Amino acid sequence: MKKMNRRNFVKLAAASGTVMATGIGVSQNALAGSITMQEGGRDFSPITKKERQAIPSACWQCVTRDAMMGFVEDGRLVKLEGHPDSIRTLGKLCAKGQAGINHVYFPDRILYPMLRVGKRGEGKWKRISWDEALDLMASKLKPLLDAGTPELFMYQYGRHKGSQSSIMHDFMDAFGSHTIGTHTSVCEGPKWVGQESLWGGMYDNWDYDNTDFVVNFGSNQFETHTNHIPTSQRLISAMVDRNVPLYTFDVRLSNTAAKSTEWVPIKVGMDGLVMLSMVNVIMSEGLFRKDHLKYMRVSPDYHASDDEKIAAIKEHVAKFTPEFAEKESGVPADKIRMIARGYAGAKSACLITYRGTVMHYHGADQERAAMLLSAITNNLDRKGGRVMGVGAGWKSPHSPKARVQKGLDIVNGFPGEAAFPTHQVSQQNLPMIKDGQNGRPKVYWASCNNMAFINGNNKEAEAVLKDENLIPFYVNSNIVYDESSQYADLILPDVTYLERWDTEDMVSPTGIAEYYIRQPLIKPLGEARDQGEIFYGLAQRLGIELAYKTKEEYVRLSCDMTPGVREAGGFEYMKKHGVWHDKNAKPNFGFYEAKVDVSGDGVILDEKTGVYWNYKNAGVSEAEAKSKGYLGVDGAKSAYVAQDIEGTPRKAYPPNTSFTKSGLLDFYSDNFASRGFPAFPTYTPIPEHQKMGKDDLHLTTYKVAVHTHSRTAHCKWLSEIKHDNPAWINSKTAAERGIKDGDSIKVSSDIGEITTTAHVTEGIIPGIVAISHHFGRQHSGIYGSGKKSPTTVTATADPDAKNMWWDKFGTHPNTIIPNSSDPISGGQRWMDTVVRVAKA
Amino acid sequence: MNGAERSEVGINWKKAADSAQLRSNVYGLLSTVFREEPTEALIHELRGPRLSGIFSDMGVELGEIFSSTSESAAAEALGLEFTRLFIGPGRHVSAHESVFAEMDGGTSSLWGRKTVEVKNFIETAGLDYQPEFTGIPDHVSVELEFMQKLTAWEAEKWTQQDRKSAEYCSTVQRLFLDQHLLCWLPQFCDAVMEQAELPFYRSMAELTRNYMEFESKGTQKSK
């Protein structure tokens, strides 16, 4: 091309002028108004306002969802910090939270609706308008409504909570589809199922502010936890200020174990056994407390005496002697006795359990063992003990529900796979679609979810998403191009949580609910759009009536409808302050003791179970109620009023989930027995682990402090800190295989093989390898995946990539971890895989 | 006469106005090219008699798409190219000053400090961003549109024989070029030329680069 000179410039410019004069310009000018200039002499000085505003909002980097403050200057988000007035977080925010800014401004962010061109996975895209995107979606959804088959529209989410969840459920109810996929079963499903079989609710938390002793099984509390900041800082304060001991049982020296009074190495899957052995010690040495017995059912008899209950518990745990537990778990018998005595002897004590305990075969039952240990030492639901987390109870607007309400049965696993999938078997959602026996959705909309990465045997999930015959129309709401959105037919640009309205409700460990909101710190970038607006746009096209037009309206209505918040000043108050709690509220420790008035019309006492329930609310006659009994009437559990506790009706533990039970803690569970599972918490050896050969090792996975499962890889500050996941292996185990630190190794399971690097350490028990699961990204930006080739779709637009000093991006362990469910709860058995390891 | 009241005899008002207007035309064309996917109407004009001869003279290669296919096919192909080149997903050229200009210490990002400076500059000149504009304030097409508007205003002032305003406007243009556009447009154009698969955007980027070099000589002269 010739250089520009005066002559060709004039020609070009003249011709351009004529072209522009024909009206060929951009469809919309970016700038409007008229230029106003001071007359000569004065300097042109653009005003820099630099006024920094502090706006309260809420984090979303993990499920803890801390209240926080965002600092905005000149329309730009510049800093995120903790919220000083939050009673949950006490002003703190973790590294992930502070790096949230990386989500908003990274140049690879998806900012426009993108339509696939060419084949799925080919990587060719066309930008389209929102009107076109919504028209297209509506054109796929309308025929389902017309045909009376709303269930063929499936919504699959990963992280949805608070109003992000309730508004979605409202829309799906208005549409009529119950085909909604979650992710809990790959997260902590067995924990919840185990607890629901007992006390009804879930989200156990811990009163560290008042505790005297803490025992931790399988939780990396200080790095990663569902209530991370609120609980971690309180536990650290307890240890530092009051010398509260913390004993951590873990297969590896996590950072939590490292900060504990003692790390107690334990073999894989043995947490429940050691807890039962602690119960054995406590019962046989008479260290138990009787206080909670009246709320416990430990045999088929609902009316057993304390002595009968004590005898029954002793009988159940008789075989779990410390010596037996030592043989199986590797934990010395003396250690079990010492910790059991310390736990039972403390004025109050907390027992922590998490994924290390529950993501196993019969993981739900191991959680029941934890609840038993807490209950027999009176460390359940009282000051200083394991408590129920208390969260905000927001009221929200409701749209009219569709007349036809249906759902495909593809979210509870394969038939017979799990007995109590109360939180789904979501790792099987895509395999169920592949299988087809219970039907397949025609429209599949994934939001904040990355099955192609996070699933066990994730390659299988990827293949299903790619197949147009299995999923005819696939929409993905996202901010980043990742392993799952790469196969979408339509990618919708989601807002980041920093550009969004929500009401929020994560639990307080202090027993007092905190009401808080999320609000946009800045205007959404590009054409990113909140789900609330998308639902409304679709509803208009489908002829569905919604109770709101925008998420802001939904939040405003919620604030003005919710008692307490309303009186404090509603929406305007929440926008200004961000958080609210009832200053007169008392912690709900001991809630189960509350006396209940049972004189209401329709309330009767069921003799067999001791339950007071209202037959009128259950929709039956008094005669039927009395003849069938509480357990015999469908829906009776929703009509629960109270439990007879030694002659006094008390609230106790209402059955507020799928389990039909009395208000007692069902340590003896007819539900479990009826499905062939042990009725009382017990030790069930993990099948694969009984058949391990000489060369076989366990494979476990874990999380690190600076990453959420899959949503943070493109946050460059976080990936800078942690971007690799070498396989932890004990020096003895490594030496047996001729492996030295840093060696390339092959790790193979029944379904595949990966090559990774060995991290040889004393900080893990022999006989296992542990690999963190955040890494080995195929996509999600260059900081996560490291894709540098200009010919691949995932290299970056970010010139900052040249400042990337690291060149390791890890290996994903999920490709060799099978999709395999706990038969009780349907939880994904992340920690049960058997592998072979050899030098590569 | 004092120093402020210089003689205005001898100024060719029309020539000065035309010169500014010509610059405005080029800025307008380039802004249009980088703002969004090309419409069929734009393609029609680009390959029409007015421009194609000049492009040919200058060695601006638009590519076979312009000569051999229908306007709708060309629009489709160029739409895909525009998306791949400027939107993503995946590797693309993020056409924003803050992405190119703030590369030290991990600060390169959308909506950086430069974005704020550009927005403030444009607003100080009296303009506003349209609410319907969903781009980011320092997008290349916005900075080019700003120059288009400034130069058109300068032309208007010359036509009105308002020398003070016209010259002041010229000063402001030079400030914007020196503090903003010229700081990053060459690298932006290089990135587009490297990543373009079809000749059209490669040529437009090269043309833009050449034009900015031409403009920068103007700012050097005035120093």
mmCIF file of N, CA and C in Angstrom, chain A residues 544-618:
data_model
loop_
_atom_site.group_PDB
_atom_site.id
_atom_site.type_symbol
_atom_site.label_atom_id
_atom_site.label_comp_id
_atom_site.label_asym_id
_atom_site.label_seq_id
_atom_site.Cartn_x
_atom_site.Cartn_y
_atom_site.Cartn_z
ATOM 1 N N ILE A 544 -46.259 -15.136 28.475
ATOM 2 C CA ILE A 544 -46.271 -15.513 29.894
ATOM 3 C C ILE A 544 -46.224 -14.240 30.731
ATOM 4 N N GLU A 545 -46.999 -14.235 31.812
ATOM 5 C CA GLU A 545 -47.030 -13.051 32.675
ATOM 6 C C GLU A 545 -46.037 -13.244 33.809
ATOM 7 N N LEU A 546 -45.153 -12.266 33.979
ATOM 8 C CA LEU A 546 -44.232 -12.314 35.118
ATOM 9 C C LEU A 546 -44.534 -11.160 36.066
ATOM 10 N N ALA A 547 -44.168 -11.346 37.325
ATOM 11 C CA ALA A 547 -44.466 -10.334 38.342
ATOM 12 C C ALA A 547 -43.436 -9.213 38.384
ATOM 13 N N TYR A 548 -42.511 -9.181 37.435
ATOM 14 C CA TYR A 548 -41.427 -8.191 37.449
ATOM 15 C C TYR A 548 -40.900 -8.092 36.021
ATOM 16 N N LYS A 549 -40.220 -6.958 35.757
ATOM 17 C CA LYS A 549 -39.618 -6.827 34.427
ATOM 18 C C LYS A 549 -38.097 -6.975 34.496
ATOM 19 N N THR A 550 -37.562 -6.583 35.620
ATOM 20 C CA THR A 550 -36.102 -6.597 35.750
ATOM 21 C C THR A 550 -35.735 -7.215 37.093
ATOM 22 N N LYS A 551 -34.500 -7.589 37.228
ATOM 23 C CA LYS A 551 -34.008 -8.113 38.505
ATOM 24 C C LYS A 551 -34.038 -7.008 39.547
ATOM 25 N N GLU A 552 -33.777 -5.795 39.151
ATOM 26 C CA GLU A 552 -33.819 -4.680 40.102
ATOM 27 C C GLU A 552 -35.222 -4.582 40.706
ATOM 28 N N GLU A 553 -36.210 -4.715 39.852
ATOM 29 C CA GLU A 553 -37.594 -4.634 40.339
ATOM 30 C C GLU A 553 -37.862 -5.802 41.300
ATOM 31 N N TYR A 554 -37.382 -6.970 40.944
ATOM 32 C CA TYR A 554 -37.563 -8.154 41.783
ATOM 33 C C TYR A 554 -36.947 -7.921 43.160
ATOM 34 N N VAL A 555 -35.758 -7.350 43.179
ATOM 35 C CA VAL A 555 -35.076 -7.087 44.447
ATOM 36 C C VAL A 555 -35.783 -5.990 45.226
ATOM 37 N N ARG A 556 -36.215 -4.966 44.515
ATOM 38 C CA ARG A 556 -36.918 -3.867 45.189
ATOM 39 C C ARG A 556 -38.188 -4.393 45.858
ATOM 40 N N LEU A 557 -38.954 -5.175 45.114
ATOM 41 C CA LEU A 557 -40.183 -5.738 45.675
ATOM 42 C C LEU A 557 -39.872 -6.638 46.867
ATOM 43 N N SER A 558 -38.816 -7.439 46.742
ATOM 44 C CA SER A 558 -38.437 -8.331 47.839
ATOM 45 C C SER A 558 -38.105 -7.542 49.097
ATOM 46 N N CYS A 559 -37.325 -6.473 48.935
ATOM 47 C CA CYS A 559 -36.950 -5.653 50.097
ATOM 48 C C CYS A 559 -38.181 -5.040 50.741
ATOM 49 N N ASP A 560 -39.122 -4.620 49.916
ATOM 50 C CA ASP A 560 -40.300 -3.947 50.451
ATOM 51 C C ASP A 560 -41.343 -4.926 50.966
ATOM 52 N N MET A 561 -41.172 -6.215 50.674
ATOM 53 C CA MET A 561 -42.111 -7.238 51.128
ATOM 54 C C MET A 561 -41.626 -7.965 52.377
ATOM 55 N N THR A 562 -40.340 -7.886 52.652
ATOM 56 C CA THR A 562 -39.769 -8.734 53.699
ATOM 57 C C THR A 562 -39.840 -8.031 55.050
ATOM 58 N N PRO A 563 -40.524 -8.647 56.018
ATOM 59 C CA PRO A 563 -40.650 -8.022 57.338
ATOM 60 C C PRO A 563 -39.274 -7.771 57.943
ATOM 61 N N GLY A 564 -39.163 -6.704 58.620
ATOM 62 C CA GLY A 564 -37.871 -6.335 59.207
ATOM 63 C C GLY A 564 -37.133 -5.413 58.251
ATOM 64 N N VAL A 565 -36.846 -5.921 57.085
ATOM 65 C CA VAL A 565 -36.175 -5.107 56.064
ATOM 66 C C VAL A 565 -37.092 -3.961 55.648
ATOM 67 N N ARG A 566 -38.346 -4.321 55.478
ATOM 68 C CA ARG A 566 -39.352 -3.314 55.103
ATOM 69 C C ARG A 566 -39.386 -2.180 56.108
ATOM 70 N N GLU A 567 -39.469 -2.537 57.398
ATOM 71 C CA GLU A 567 -39.564 -1.495 58.445
ATOM 72 C C GLU A 567 -38.269 -0.702 58.571
ATOM 73 N N ALA A 568 -37.160 -1.326 58.272
ATOM 74 C CA ALA A 568 -35.872 -0.624 58.365
ATOM 75 C C ALA A 568 -35.729 0.430 57.274
ATOM 76 N N GLY A 569 -36.521 0.288 56.215
ATOM 77 C CA GLY A 569 -36.424 1.265 55.129
ATOM 78 C C GLY A 569 -36.420 0.607 53.761
ATOM 79 N N GLY A 570 -36.599 -0.723 53.742
ATOM 80 C CA GLY A 570 -36.762 -1.423 52.480
ATOM 81 C C GLY A 570 -35.606 -1.259 51.508
ATOM 82 N N PHE A 571 -35.963 -1.114 50.250
ATOM 83 C CA PHE A 571 -34.998 -1.078 49.155
ATOM 84 C C PHE A 571 -34.000 0.063 49.323
ATOM 85 N N GLU A 572 -34.498 1.243 49.664
ATOM 86 C CA GLU A 572 -33.605 2.392 49.792
ATOM 87 C C GLU A 572 -32.584 2.164 50.895
ATOM 88 N N TYR A 573 -33.026 1.572 51.985
ATOM 89 C CA TYR A 573 -32.112 1.283 53.089
ATOM 90 C C TYR A 573 -31.048 0.281 52.651
ATOM 91 N N MET A 574 -31.495 -0.759 51.982
ATOM 92 C CA MET A 574 -30.554 -1.814 51.586
ATOM 93 C C MET A 574 -29.556 -1.311 50.548
ATOM 94 N N LYS A 575 -30.000 -0.434 49.663
ATOM 95 C CA LYS A 575 -29.064 0.110 48.668
ATOM 96 C C LYS A 575 -27.960 0.890 49.364
ATOM 97 N N LYS A 576 -28.332 1.610 50.393
ATOM 98 C CA LYS A 576 -27.360 2.474 51.068
ATOM 99 C C LYS A 576 -26.451 1.664 52.004
ATOM 100 N N HIS A 577 -27.047 0.707 52.736
ATOM 101 C CA HIS A 577 -26.274 0.037 53.772
ATOM 102 C C HIS A 577 -25.785 -1.350 53.384
ATOM 103 N N GLY A 578 -26.522 -1.995 52.494
ATOM 104 C CA GLY A 578 -26.075 -3.301 52.029
ATOM 105 C C GLY A 578 -26.458 -4.457 52.941
ATOM 106 N N VAL A 579 -26.430 -4.246 54.243
ATOM 107 C CA VAL A 579 -26.717 -5.333 55.181
ATOM 108 C C VAL A 579 -27.744 -4.874 56.202
ATOM 109 N N TRP A 580 -28.490 -5.844 56.747
ATOM 110 C CA TRP A 580 -29.421 -5.561 57.838
ATOM 111 C C TRP A 580 -29.610 -6.830 58.653
ATOM 112 N N HIS A 581 -29.682 -6.648 59.965
ATOM 113 C CA HIS A 581 -30.118 -7.767 60.795
ATOM 114 C C HIS A 581 -30.979 -7.222 61.908
ATOM 115 N N ASP A 582 -31.788 -8.083 62.459
ATOM 116 C CA ASP A 582 -32.685 -7.672 63.532
ATOM 117 C C ASP A 582 -31.875 -7.571 64.814
ATOM 118 N N LYS A 583 -31.745 -6.346 65.324
ATOM 119 C CA LYS A 583 -30.915 -6.151 66.522
ATOM 120 C C LYS A 583 -31.509 -6.814 67.760
ATOM 121 N N ASN A 584 -32.795 -7.129 67.687
ATOM 122 C CA ASN A 584 -33.424 -7.800 68.830
ATOM 123 C C ASN A 584 -33.419 -9.310 68.702
ATOM 124 N N ALA A 585 -32.911 -9.812 67.586
ATOM 125 C CA ALA A 585 -32.937 -11.267 67.383
ATOM 126 C C ALA A 585 -31.958 -11.941 68.331
ATOM 127 N N LYS A 586 -32.352 -13.110 68.782
ATOM 128 C CA LYS A 586 -31.447 -13.882 69.634
ATOM 129 C C LYS A 586 -30.952 -15.071 68.816
ATOM 130 N N PRO A 587 -29.735 -15.542 69.105
ATOM 131 C CA PRO A 587 -29.244 -16.722 68.386
ATOM 132 C C PRO A 587 -30.215 -17.873 68.584
ATOM 133 N N ASN A 588 -30.323 -18.719 67.585
ATOM 134 C CA ASN A 588 -31.351 -19.752 67.657
ATOM 135 C C ASN A 588 -30.854 -21.049 68.293
ATOM 136 N N PHE A 589 -29.771 -20.966 69.079
ATOM 137 C CA PHE A 589 -29.336 -22.178 69.776
ATOM 138 C C PHE A 589 -30.502 -22.662 70.641
ATOM 139 N N GLY A 590 -30.684 -23.951 70.650
ATOM 140 C CA GLY A 590 -31.748 -24.486 71.489
ATOM 141 C C GLY A 590 -33.135 -24.270 70.919
ATOM 142 N N PHE A 591 -33.225 -23.953 69.611
ATOM 143 C CA PHE A 591 -34.529 -23.700 68.996
ATOM 144 C C PHE A 591 -35.449 -24.899 69.147
ATOM 145 N N TYR A 592 -34.851 -26.072 69.173
ATOM 146 C CA TYR A 592 -35.648 -27.307 69.184
ATOM 147 C C TYR A 592 -36.421 -27.467 70.495
ATOM 148 N N GLU A 593 -36.017 -26.695 71.525
ATOM 149 C CA GLU A 593 -36.679 -26.814 72.818
ATOM 150 C C GLU A 593 -37.925 -25.944 72.921
ATOM 151 N N ALA A 594 -38.136 -25.109 71.934
ATOM 152 C CA ALA A 594 -39.258 -24.171 72.013
ATOM 153 C C ALA A 594 -40.571 -24.901 72.253
ATOM 154 N N LYS A 595 -41.333 -24.442 73.231
ATOM 155 C CA LYS A 595 -42.642 -25.054 73.497
ATOM 156 C C LYS A 595 -43.616 -24.604 72.427
ATOM 157 N N VAL A 596 -44.504 -25.494 72.065
ATOM 158 C CA VAL A 596 -45.464 -25.214 70.998
ATOM 159 C C VAL A 596 -46.889 -25.375 71.512
ATOM 160 N N ASP A 597 -47.746 -24.488 71.106
ATOM 161 C CA ASP A 597 -49.165 -24.562 71.452
ATOM 162 C C ASP A 597 -49.846 -25.546 70.501
ATOM 163 N N VAL A 598 -50.392 -26.636 71.058
ATOM 164 C CA VAL A 598 -51.006 -27.651 70.202
ATOM 165 C C VAL A 598 -52.525 -27.668 70.329
ATOM 166 N N SER A 599 -53.071 -26.523 70.748
ATOM 167 C CA SER A 599 -54.518 -26.499 70.961
ATOM 168 C C SER A 599 -55.279 -26.145 69.696
ATOM 169 N N GLY A 600 -54.579 -25.939 68.595
ATOM 170 C CA GLY A 600 -55.256 -25.503 67.366
ATOM 171 C C GLY A 600 -56.238 -26.529 66.835
ATOM 172 N N ASP A 601 -57.188 -26.067 66.049
ATOM 173 C CA ASP A 601 -58.210 -26.914 65.462
ATOM 174 C C ASP A 601 -57.584 -27.887 64.467
ATOM 175 N N GLY A 602 -57.786 -29.171 64.693
ATOM 176 C CA GLY A 602 -57.249 -30.167 63.784
ATOM 177 C C GLY A 602 -55.963 -30.809 64.263
ATOM 178 N N VAL A 603 -55.437 -30.316 65.364
ATOM 179 C CA VAL A 603 -54.155 -30.866 65.837
ATOM 180 C C VAL A 603 -54.409 -32.086 66.713
ATOM 181 N N ILE A 604 -53.760 -33.196 66.352
ATOM 182 C CA ILE A 604 -53.873 -34.410 67.172
ATOM 183 C C ILE A 604 -52.486 -34.965 67.464
ATOM 184 N N LEU A 605 -52.443 -35.830 68.455
ATOM 185 C CA LEU A 605 -51.180 -36.480 68.815
ATOM 186 C C LEU A 605 -51.159 -37.889 68.234
ATOM 187 N N ASP A 606 -50.102 -38.161 67.465
ATOM 188 C CA ASP A 606 -49.935 -39.516 66.943
ATOM 189 C C ASP A 606 -49.207 -40.352 68.003
ATOM 190 N N GLU A 607 -49.908 -41.343 68.527
ATOM 191 C CA GLU A 607 -49.359 -42.101 69.660
ATOM 192 C C GLU A 607 -48.061 -42.812 69.308
ATOM 193 N N LYS A 608 -48.024 -43.347 68.114
ATOM 194 C CA LYS A 608 -46.869 -44.167 67.750
ATOM 195 C C LYS A 608 -45.583 -43.336 67.741
ATOM 196 N N THR A 609 -45.647 -42.184 67.094
ATOM 197 C CA THR A 609 -44.398 -41.435 66.883
ATOM 198 C C THR A 609 -44.209 -40.290 67.886
ATOM 199 N N GLY A 610 -45.313 -39.923 68.568
ATOM 200 C CA GLY A 610 -45.205 -38.773 69.456
ATOM 201 C C GLY A 610 -45.302 -37.440 68.722
ATOM 202 N N VAL A 611 -45.720 -37.485 67.445
ATOM 203 C CA VAL A 611 -45.827 -36.253 66.651
ATOM 204 C C VAL A 611 -47.212 -35.615 66.837
ATOM 205 N N TYR A 612 -47.229 -34.337 67.067
ATOM 206 C CA TYR A 612 -48.465 -33.555 66.984
ATOM 207 C C TYR A 612 -48.558 -33.067 65.555
ATOM 208 N N TRP A 613 -49.690 -33.328 64.889
ATOM 209 C CA TRP A 613 -49.841 -32.842 63.528
ATOM 210 C C TRP A 613 -51.288 -32.429 63.275
ATOM 211 N N ASN A 614 -51.493 -31.640 62.244
ATOM 212 C CA ASN A 614 -52.819 -31.082 61.953
ATOM 213 C C ASN A 614 -53.407 -31.794 60.738
ATOM 214 N N TYR A 615 -54.365 -32.697 61.013
ATOM 215 C CA TYR A 615 -54.936 -33.501 59.925
ATOM 216 C C TYR A 615 -55.678 -32.630 58.909
ATOM 217 N N LYS A 616 -56.188 -31.488 59.374
ATOM 218 C CA LYS A 616 -56.922 -30.611 58.435
ATOM 219 C C LYS A 616 -55.956 -30.043 57.396
ATOM 220 N N ASN A 617 -54.759 -29.660 57.855
ATOM 221 C CA ASN A 617 -53.769 -29.133 56.908
ATOM 222 C C ASN A 617 -53.270 -30.215 55.948
ATOM 223 N N ALA A 618 -53.392 -31.476 56.407
ATOM 224 C CA ALA A 618 -52.946 -32.575 55.550
ATOM 225 C C ALA A 618 -54.051 -33.002 54.591
#
